[in-house]
Each structure stands twice: as structure tokens, then as C-alpha cells.
Amino acid sequence: MQKRSVAMFVVFATLLGGCIQGIQDSKKITSGQTEAEVTEKIVLKVFHAGSLTEPMKAFKKAFEEKCPNVEVQCEAAGSAATIRKVTELGRTADIVASADYTLIPKMMYPDYANWTVMFAKNQIVLAYTDKSKYANEINSENWYQILRRPDVKFGFSNPNDDPCGYRSQMVLQLAELYYNDSTIYDDLVAKHSNLKFVEENGIYILRMPKSEDINPDTSKLMIRSMEMELIHGIETGEIDYYFIYRSVAQQHNHRFIELPPQIDLSSAEYADIYKKVKVVLANGKGVVGKPIIYGITIPESAEHKEYAEKFIELIVSKEGQRILKELGQPPVVPSVDNVDNLPEDLKEYVKP
């Protein structure tokens, strides 16, 4: 019991003093411990949005270099599916990171979390490869006409599971308004699935059926649980195009069409336009169009909250912002929802 108590003290001292230096100092505390006991691995579990896969690999590497006694385990899924692992499946995570920060308060407050840090942004693009049909013809003006062609197949992630999925629907509906063509969504999606926007008092609303009832025409559409699963389809030629975050397209060296900012959900300047579209998920929760902002939190059930705080410190630090920029994902000056509940060590990094 005494040895265990000393080991717990060593871990705490390691965290507060800096992981590497703390481990070095801890060897001086008790001569009765072996080096293996002092540096026993802590497993930090990070559940995150699929589009954060490459940044999380980089954060993991940087954090483990600073904290050799920590093994960071990252697990990707669509953001809604990621959160449901904690709230519905009862799994334990030290960190949850979502591609839509609003999902954290909607799905986790107050029982599973009580604050959210917003740390990065993104935009929706249409990605493809050199082997995609009409790759040398498509551009930012004719992309929806190319997708209309009967021999072209494209994909997006499941809106019920993944923000990139419902954001892709929003982009396609907003395209109707931007290009003054009221049949873009109908021709590309509604005719090939059970998905359909309905105009109600100036707002265009898509009410999602249950995932098993989407019934996509697989000769035209590929729908997967998270956007990262579409990468295999594009690289094997199963699909020609897919809607994805710009950062992911860049990280995988895919070509992409940048869409007008009035529809790509990238700019606060066009927030009033984005609000004209809304997706109601199969669970009844509604999502209104808005600029893309990522969020992160520490669940109430986290086993290693102190290390989780240090990991988030890395993400919102200048080093973390540099990593995001290098991977094509613009960081934002971190802001927070429920600042009063934020751990003290994180408050210096964020604005209310």
C-alpha cells in the first residue's frame, strides 16, 4: 500500500512539474522503487472526429515525447458516434473532440461534460483524384453539373453519425440558392435516396430518417458512417468525388474544388446565409447551418483528467496551433463554453 501511494504521488508530481523533468525528479523521491515502477505507463484515451485523425497523430507524438510515461490511444469515428460511445455505450474516454463543437453541449451536458473549448475551423470542399471522371474538366463553377452526369458517382458521410455528412447536405442545399438552381439537391441526392429538404418559413429543413432507412442508390451515392471511410472509395475508384473537409483532402494529397464561401460553411461573414439550412437528425436533435468550429472537452468520467488537461494545453498552445496549420486546418483563438467550469490551468489559453 505504501509503495502504491508513493507511485501515485510520483505521477502527480510528474504532471505538475513537467512530464520529463518530473520523471527524472521522481527517481530521487524513493530509492525503493525501480525505474519501471516510477515510469509506469498511463493510457490516455482520446475519442475524436475522423477529420482530426492526422492532427491527433501529431499531437500524440508531441505529447508522448514530452511525457514518456503516457501512451496516448486515439480512436476515430464520426463526431456524433464518438460522443455516443460515452453517453450511450458507457465507454470511458479522457478526451472527446468533435468536428462540431455544439454537439458537446447538446449531447453531453450536464451529465457527461460541462465545458467545451473551441480550437479550430475548416471548410467543406469537393475532393477527387486524377482518375476521377472529368477530373480535367471540373471547376468551382460547373462542379454540380459534373456530379449530375449519370456516369459520375460521389459520396458523403452519414449525417446521423458525422457532422461532415450533415454539412455536406447543407452545402448542396445552399448551392441551390447561390447558383439560382432549385434542382441541385433534388437531382444529386433526393432522387437517389430518402433525403429531401423542405422549405418552411424561409428555412430549408432536412429531416433525417433512421440510417437504415436512407436507402441510397449505390450506383450514384456512397454513404459511410464517417467521412474518413470514403477515402478508400475515392482511392480505389469506387467513387469519383466526395465531400470532405479541406484539411483532410490536403492531408491525403487529393485534388479538390474550393466552393464559394457563401456555401462552404467557412466564414463568419456569411453566417446569416448558412442559417437558412437546418438538418434534424434521426435522434430528433436539430443542427442549424453555421461556420465550422471544432470543440474538445474532458468527460466527467475521465480516468486521467490531469493528463487530459495537459493534452488540451498542447492542442491550444502555439505548438498545437502550428501543428494544425501545417496539416491544413486553421486554428482559432480558443474560446470556451461554460468558462466557470473550465479547469484553472486551461483558462489562461482561452477567451470566454
Tab-separated table of C-alpha atoms in Angstrom:
chain	number	residue	atom	x	y	z
A	1	MET	CA	0.000	0.000	0.000
A	2	GLN	CA	2.840	2.384	0.865
A	3	LYS	CA	4.565	1.718	-2.462
A	4	ARG	CA	1.302	2.373	-4.366
A	5	SER	CA	0.768	5.657	-2.501
A	6	VAL	CA	4.283	6.780	-3.366
A	7	ALA	CA	3.718	5.858	-7.010
A	8	MET	CA	0.517	7.930	-7.134
A	9	PHE	CA	2.390	10.871	-5.639
A	10	VAL	CA	5.119	10.452	-8.261
A	11	VAL	CA	2.571	10.594	-11.103
A	12	PHE	CA	1.025	13.760	-9.693
A	13	ALA	CA	4.416	15.411	-9.220
A	14	THR	CA	5.395	14.397	-12.736
A	15	LEU	CA	2.348	16.117	-14.193
A	16	LEU	CA	2.726	19.377	-12.329
A	17	GLY	CA	6.457	19.678	-12.822
A	18	GLY	CA	6.556	18.769	-16.490
A	19	CYS	CA	6.424	15.138	-17.560
A	20	ILE	CA	10.054	14.540	-18.472
A	21	GLN	CA	11.588	16.501	-15.618
A	22	GLY	CA	9.045	15.048	-13.234
A	23	ILE	CA	10.106	11.516	-14.096
A	24	GLN	CA	13.753	12.439	-13.545
A	25	ASP	CA	12.954	14.059	-10.194
A	26	SER	CA	10.737	11.179	-9.124
A	27	LYS	CA	13.709	8.817	-9.094
A	28	LYS	CA	15.099	10.824	-6.198
A	29	ILE	CA	11.959	10.518	-4.070
A	30	THR	CA	12.215	6.908	-3.059
A	31	SER	CA	15.178	4.631	-3.572
A	32	GLY	CA	12.979	1.591	-3.009
A	33	GLN	CA	11.302	1.936	-6.425
A	34	THR	CA	12.628	0.625	-9.700
A	35	GLU	CA	12.730	2.852	-12.784
A	36	ALA	CA	9.974	0.736	-14.374
A	37	GLU	CA	7.689	1.383	-11.403
A	38	VAL	CA	8.327	5.112	-11.450
A	39	THR	CA	7.660	5.429	-15.176
A	40	GLU	CA	4.651	3.096	-15.347
A	41	LYS	CA	2.617	3.891	-18.436
A	42	ILE	CA	-0.544	5.936	-18.182
A	43	VAL	CA	-3.001	5.242	-21.021
A	44	LEU	CA	-4.745	8.432	-22.154
A	45	LYS	CA	-7.820	7.617	-24.242
A	46	VAL	CA	-8.810	10.180	-26.882
A	47	PHE	CA	-12.077	9.745	-28.810
A	48	HIS	CA	-12.136	12.149	-31.745
A	49	ALA	CA	-13.752	13.105	-35.026
A	50	GLY	CA	-12.402	11.280	-38.060
A	51	SER	CA	-11.204	14.521	-39.640
A	52	LEU	CA	-8.851	15.010	-36.692
A	53	THR	CA	-7.013	11.741	-37.381
A	54	GLU	CA	-3.821	13.278	-38.753
A	55	PRO	CA	-3.654	16.162	-36.238
A	56	MET	CA	-4.215	13.701	-33.390
A	57	LYS	CA	-1.328	11.555	-34.640
A	58	ALA	CA	0.873	14.637	-34.486
A	59	PHE	CA	-0.427	15.673	-31.049
A	60	LYS	CA	0.114	12.118	-29.791
A	61	LYS	CA	3.722	12.129	-30.971
A	62	ALA	CA	4.460	15.544	-29.450
A	63	PHE	CA	2.757	14.692	-26.152
A	64	GLU	CA	4.453	11.329	-25.742
A	65	GLU	CA	7.817	12.962	-26.359
A	66	LYS	CA	7.087	15.359	-23.516
A	67	CYS	CA	5.536	12.665	-21.326
A	68	PRO	CA	7.294	9.320	-21.871
A	69	ASN	CA	5.177	7.785	-19.112
A	70	VAL	CA	1.972	8.355	-21.149
A	71	GLU	CA	0.615	6.301	-24.038
A	72	VAL	CA	-1.997	8.247	-25.995
A	73	GLN	CA	-4.600	5.974	-27.595
A	74	CYS	CA	-6.635	7.701	-30.308
A	75	GLU	CA	-9.928	6.355	-31.641
A	76	ALA	CA	-11.689	7.983	-34.582
A	77	ALA	CA	-15.353	7.974	-35.580
A	78	GLY	CA	-17.988	10.419	-36.732
A	79	SER	CA	-18.431	13.115	-34.090
A	80	ALA	CA	-21.943	12.111	-33.045
A	81	ALA	CA	-20.921	8.459	-32.959
A	82	THR	CA	-17.834	9.446	-30.953
A	83	ILE	CA	-19.927	11.163	-28.315
A	84	ARG	CA	-22.422	8.295	-28.164
A	85	LYS	CA	-19.570	5.967	-27.182
A	86	VAL	CA	-19.514	7.856	-23.875
A	87	THR	CA	-23.157	8.824	-23.425
A	88	GLU	CA	-24.895	5.671	-24.683
A	89	LEU	CA	-22.327	2.868	-24.714
A	90	GLY	CA	-20.803	3.760	-21.349
A	91	ARG	CA	-17.231	3.740	-22.584
A	92	THR	CA	-14.565	5.723	-20.759
A	93	ALA	CA	-12.601	8.434	-22.545
A	94	ASP	CA	-10.217	11.033	-21.159
A	95	ILE	CA	-10.875	13.428	-24.043
A	96	VAL	CA	-13.672	13.863	-26.577
A	97	ALA	CA	-13.077	16.026	-29.655
A	98	SER	CA	-15.871	16.879	-32.100
A	99	ALA	CA	-15.863	18.438	-35.561
A	100	ASP	CA	-18.920	20.418	-34.450
A	101	TYR	CA	-18.406	21.989	-31.052
A	102	THR	CA	-22.159	22.378	-30.486
A	103	LEU	CA	-22.618	18.600	-30.325
A	104	ILE	CA	-20.769	18.512	-26.996
A	105	PRO	CA	-23.234	20.695	-25.073
A	106	LYS	CA	-26.197	19.199	-26.968
A	107	MET	CA	-25.247	15.594	-26.306
A	108	MET	CA	-23.058	15.665	-23.172
A	109	TYR	CA	-24.276	18.471	-20.878
A	110	PRO	CA	-24.886	18.249	-17.966
A	111	ASP	CA	-24.306	14.602	-17.089
A	112	TYR	CA	-21.236	13.755	-19.151
A	113	ALA	CA	-19.371	17.086	-19.519
A	114	ASN	CA	-19.864	20.729	-18.598
A	115	TRP	CA	-17.490	22.807	-20.757
A	116	THR	CA	-16.251	22.969	-24.343
A	117	VAL	CA	-13.134	24.589	-25.815
A	118	MET	CA	-13.375	25.690	-29.456
A	119	PHE	CA	-9.976	25.381	-31.112
A	120	ALA	CA	-10.037	25.003	-34.929
A	121	LYS	CA	-12.080	25.645	-38.055
A	122	ASN	CA	-12.423	24.121	-41.525
A	123	GLN	CA	-14.368	24.271	-44.781
A	124	ILE	CA	-16.211	21.785	-46.993
A	125	VAL	CA	-14.657	21.025	-50.385
A	126	LEU	CA	-15.355	18.560	-53.179
A	127	ALA	CA	-12.353	16.246	-53.418
A	128	TYR	CA	-11.241	13.906	-56.187
A	129	THR	CA	-8.194	12.285	-57.811
A	130	ASP	CA	-6.575	12.366	-61.228
A	131	LYS	CA	-8.503	9.180	-62.041
A	132	SER	CA	-11.925	10.681	-61.279
A	133	LYS	CA	-14.215	11.049	-64.270
A	134	TYR	CA	-13.988	14.529	-65.794
A	135	ALA	CA	-11.118	15.452	-63.440
A	136	ASN	CA	-9.640	17.768	-66.060
A	137	GLU	CA	-12.968	19.452	-66.711
A	138	ILE	CA	-14.452	20.132	-63.272
A	139	ASN	CA	-14.117	23.564	-61.617
A	140	SER	CA	-15.754	25.775	-58.992
A	141	GLU	CA	-18.483	26.837	-61.420
A	142	ASN	CA	-19.540	23.555	-63.021
A	143	TRP	CA	-18.965	21.013	-60.217
A	144	TYR	CA	-22.659	20.354	-59.609
A	145	GLN	CA	-23.223	19.858	-63.331
A	146	ILE	CA	-20.421	17.280	-63.381
A	147	LEU	CA	-21.975	15.454	-60.416
A	148	ARG	CA	-25.286	15.350	-62.276
A	149	ARG	CA	-23.808	13.246	-65.065
A	150	PRO	CA	-25.192	9.691	-64.919
A	151	ASP	CA	-21.784	8.008	-65.015
A	152	VAL	CA	-20.427	10.001	-62.045
A	153	LYS	CA	-20.639	8.572	-58.530
A	154	PHE	CA	-19.947	10.602	-55.395
A	155	GLY	CA	-20.085	10.208	-51.636
A	156	PHE	CA	-20.616	11.847	-48.279
A	157	SER	CA	-20.716	10.630	-44.705
A	158	ASN	CA	-23.882	9.679	-42.826
A	159	PRO	CA	-25.486	12.847	-41.410
A	160	ASN	CA	-26.768	10.891	-38.397
A	161	ASP	CA	-23.232	9.953	-37.382
A	162	ASP	CA	-20.972	12.686	-38.643
A	163	PRO	CA	-21.037	16.490	-38.925
A	164	CYS	CA	-19.300	16.349	-42.311
A	165	GLY	CA	-22.344	14.406	-43.509
A	166	TYR	CA	-24.962	16.927	-42.460
A	167	ARG	CA	-22.693	19.780	-43.519
A	168	SER	CA	-22.439	18.242	-46.988
A	169	GLN	CA	-26.235	18.302	-47.210
A	170	MET	CA	-26.255	21.931	-46.149
A	171	VAL	CA	-23.680	22.818	-48.807
A	172	LEU	CA	-25.729	21.181	-51.536
A	173	GLN	CA	-28.921	22.955	-50.463
A	174	LEU	CA	-27.135	26.295	-50.149
A	175	ALA	CA	-25.804	25.716	-53.664
A	176	GLU	CA	-29.363	25.874	-54.953
A	177	LEU	CA	-29.659	29.402	-53.552
A	178	TYR	CA	-26.197	30.539	-54.633
A	179	TYR	CA	-26.416	29.267	-58.224
A	180	ASN	CA	-30.147	30.033	-58.523
A	181	ASP	CA	-30.854	26.426	-59.473
A	182	SER	CA	-33.658	24.867	-57.443
A	183	THR	CA	-32.967	21.293	-58.552
A	184	ILE	CA	-29.349	20.748	-57.469
A	185	TYR	CA	-30.180	18.868	-54.272
A	186	ASP	CA	-33.087	17.044	-55.867
A	187	ASP	CA	-31.008	15.844	-58.811
A	188	LEU	CA	-27.951	14.870	-56.791
A	189	VAL	CA	-29.403	13.429	-53.588
A	190	ALA	CA	-33.206	13.377	-53.292
A	191	LYS	CA	-33.690	11.336	-56.474
A	192	HIS	CA	-31.199	8.760	-55.222
A	193	SER	CA	-32.200	8.407	-51.553
A	194	ASN	CA	-34.854	9.150	-48.932
A	195	LEU	CA	-33.270	12.527	-48.128
A	196	LYS	CA	-35.184	15.683	-49.011
A	197	PHE	CA	-35.151	19.326	-47.914
A	198	VAL	CA	-38.474	21.056	-47.319
A	199	GLU	CA	-38.846	24.848	-47.169
A	200	GLU	CA	-40.624	26.114	-44.052
A	201	ASN	CA	-40.934	29.861	-43.461
A	202	GLY	CA	-37.788	30.633	-45.407
A	203	ILE	CA	-35.735	27.872	-43.749
A	204	TYR	CA	-34.776	24.727	-45.665
A	205	ILE	CA	-35.071	21.694	-43.394
A	206	LEU	CA	-33.848	18.142	-43.924
A	207	ARG	CA	-35.379	15.642	-41.514
A	208	MET	CA	-33.130	12.620	-41.433
A	209	PRO	CA	-34.661	9.149	-41.431
A	210	LYS	CA	-33.013	6.408	-39.420
A	211	SER	CA	-29.748	5.380	-41.003
A	212	GLU	CA	-31.136	2.059	-42.200
A	213	ASP	CA	-33.932	3.938	-43.981
A	214	ILE	CA	-31.785	6.320	-46.040
A	215	ASN	CA	-31.809	3.796	-48.909
A	216	PRO	CA	-29.162	5.338	-51.171
A	217	ASP	CA	-28.925	4.340	-54.810
A	218	THR	CA	-25.462	2.809	-54.587
A	219	SER	CA	-24.887	3.254	-58.308
A	220	LYS	CA	-24.846	7.010	-57.660
A	221	LEU	CA	-24.175	7.582	-53.948
A	222	MET	CA	-21.759	6.172	-51.392
A	223	ILE	CA	-22.690	6.920	-47.775
A	224	ARG	CA	-20.434	5.831	-44.911
A	225	SER	CA	-20.540	6.361	-41.147
A	226	MET	CA	-17.656	8.817	-41.127
A	227	GLU	CA	-16.006	10.853	-43.823
A	228	MET	CA	-12.654	9.077	-43.465
A	229	GLU	CA	-14.214	5.828	-44.708
A	230	LEU	CA	-14.823	7.479	-48.080
A	231	ILE	CA	-11.090	7.832	-48.664
A	232	HIS	CA	-10.804	4.156	-49.575
A	233	GLY	CA	-13.642	4.589	-52.059
A	234	ILE	CA	-12.035	7.542	-53.797
A	235	GLU	CA	-8.587	5.937	-53.917
A	236	THR	CA	-9.873	2.640	-55.330
A	237	GLY	CA	-12.090	4.357	-57.897
A	238	GLU	CA	-15.389	3.214	-56.367
A	239	ILE	CA	-16.442	6.858	-56.350
A	240	ASP	CA	-15.247	9.824	-58.371
A	241	TYR	CA	-15.826	12.637	-55.866
A	242	TYR	CA	-16.609	13.093	-52.192
A	243	PHE	CA	-17.491	15.963	-49.889
A	244	ILE	CA	-14.862	16.386	-47.216
A	245	TYR	CA	-13.049	18.925	-45.075
A	246	ARG	CA	-10.308	20.831	-46.834
A	247	SER	CA	-7.736	19.732	-44.267
A	248	VAL	CA	-8.454	16.038	-44.893
A	249	ALA	CA	-8.213	16.445	-48.677
A	250	GLN	CA	-4.880	18.214	-48.243
A	251	GLN	CA	-3.536	15.621	-45.797
A	252	HIS	CA	-4.307	12.812	-48.259
A	253	ASN	CA	-2.978	14.666	-51.296
A	254	HIS	CA	-6.340	14.683	-53.029
A	255	ARG	CA	-7.272	17.325	-55.543
A	256	PHE	CA	-10.242	19.446	-54.534
A	257	ILE	CA	-12.596	22.171	-55.658
A	258	GLU	CA	-12.887	25.102	-53.269
A	259	LEU	CA	-16.533	26.076	-53.136
A	260	PRO	CA	-17.756	29.670	-52.773
A	261	PRO	CA	-17.553	30.899	-49.159
A	262	GLN	CA	-21.283	31.626	-49.300
A	263	ILE	CA	-21.884	27.855	-49.227
A	264	ASP	CA	-18.748	26.122	-47.848
A	265	LEU	CA	-19.506	26.933	-44.157
A	266	SER	CA	-16.095	28.519	-43.639
A	267	SER	CA	-16.794	32.168	-42.977
A	268	ALA	CA	-18.449	34.092	-40.161
A	269	GLU	CA	-19.191	36.762	-42.766
A	270	TYR	CA	-21.864	34.508	-44.278
A	271	ALA	CA	-23.303	33.118	-41.049
A	272	ASP	CA	-26.729	34.611	-41.824
A	273	ILE	CA	-26.815	32.720	-45.129
A	274	TYR	CA	-25.759	29.450	-43.512
A	275	LYS	CA	-28.642	29.757	-41.044
A	276	LYS	CA	-31.090	29.232	-43.888
A	277	VAL	CA	-30.477	25.482	-43.754
A	278	LYS	CA	-31.153	23.029	-40.954
A	279	VAL	CA	-30.775	19.276	-40.536
A	280	VAL	CA	-32.851	17.398	-37.955
A	281	LEU	CA	-31.056	14.169	-37.124
A	282	ALA	CA	-32.851	10.862	-36.620
A	283	ASN	CA	-32.483	11.291	-32.845
A	284	GLY	CA	-34.572	14.473	-33.068
A	285	LYS	CA	-31.749	16.936	-32.465
A	286	GLY	CA	-31.609	19.819	-34.924
A	287	VAL	CA	-28.459	21.376	-36.362
A	288	VAL	CA	-28.578	24.806	-37.971
A	289	GLY	CA	-26.040	25.806	-40.606
A	290	LYS	CA	-23.108	27.776	-39.185
A	291	PRO	CA	-19.355	28.251	-39.653
A	292	ILE	CA	-17.381	25.070	-38.932
A	293	ILE	CA	-15.764	25.136	-35.482
A	294	TYR	CA	-14.220	22.143	-33.677
A	295	GLY	CA	-14.653	21.532	-29.944
A	296	ILE	CA	-12.962	19.469	-27.254
A	297	THR	CA	-13.780	18.505	-23.674
A	298	ILE	CA	-12.883	16.170	-20.826
A	299	PRO	CA	-15.765	13.871	-19.846
A	300	GLU	CA	-16.817	13.705	-16.224
A	301	SER	CA	-15.911	10.003	-16.196
A	302	ALA	CA	-12.327	10.541	-17.434
A	303	GLU	CA	-9.754	8.475	-15.555
A	304	HIS	CA	-6.771	10.792	-16.100
A	305	LYS	CA	-8.130	14.337	-16.017
A	306	GLU	CA	-4.796	15.961	-15.125
A	307	TYR	CA	-3.077	14.460	-18.160
A	308	ALA	CA	-6.100	15.235	-20.312
A	309	GLU	CA	-5.787	18.895	-19.328
A	310	LYS	CA	-2.114	18.857	-20.330
A	311	PHE	CA	-3.019	17.283	-23.668
A	312	ILE	CA	-5.563	20.019	-24.370
A	313	GLU	CA	-2.991	22.615	-23.310
A	314	LEU	CA	-0.734	21.257	-26.052
A	315	ILE	CA	-3.517	21.495	-28.648
A	316	VAL	CA	-4.368	25.132	-27.875
A	317	SER	CA	-0.746	26.227	-27.366
A	318	LYS	CA	1.378	27.850	-30.077
A	319	GLU	CA	2.918	24.454	-30.780
A	320	GLY	CA	-0.522	22.909	-31.257
A	321	GLN	CA	-1.646	25.761	-33.492
A	322	ARG	CA	1.499	25.286	-35.593
A	323	ILE	CA	0.685	21.576	-36.000
A	324	LEU	CA	-2.849	22.384	-37.140
A	325	LYS	CA	-1.617	24.948	-39.669
A	326	GLU	CA	0.918	22.521	-41.112
A	327	LEU	CA	-1.861	19.977	-41.630
A	328	GLY	CA	-4.119	22.443	-43.415
A	329	GLN	CA	-6.506	23.076	-40.545
A	330	PRO	CA	-6.704	26.710	-39.432
A	331	PRO	CA	-6.617	27.117	-35.649
A	332	VAL	CA	-8.732	29.742	-33.951
A	333	VAL	CA	-8.037	31.788	-30.858
A	334	PRO	CA	-9.502	29.278	-28.409
A	335	SER	CA	-12.812	30.245	-26.864
A	336	VAL	CA	-14.892	28.370	-24.351
A	337	ASP	CA	-18.468	27.494	-23.473
A	338	ASN	CA	-19.096	27.487	-19.697
A	339	VAL	CA	-15.843	29.172	-18.695
A	340	ASP	CA	-16.686	28.873	-14.977
A	341	ASN	CA	-16.421	25.089	-15.252
A	342	LEU	CA	-13.160	25.100	-17.200
A	343	PRO	CA	-10.116	23.671	-15.354
A	344	GLU	CA	-7.988	26.500	-13.970
A	345	ASP	CA	-4.854	25.515	-15.900
A	346	LEU	CA	-6.696	25.937	-19.205
A	347	LYS	CA	-8.216	29.338	-18.514
A	348	GLU	CA	-5.096	31.263	-19.482
A	349	TYR	CA	-5.274	29.845	-23.009
A	350	VAL	CA	-8.848	30.717	-23.876
A	351	LYS	CA	-11.201	33.642	-24.044
A	352	PRO	CA	-14.775	33.451	-22.671
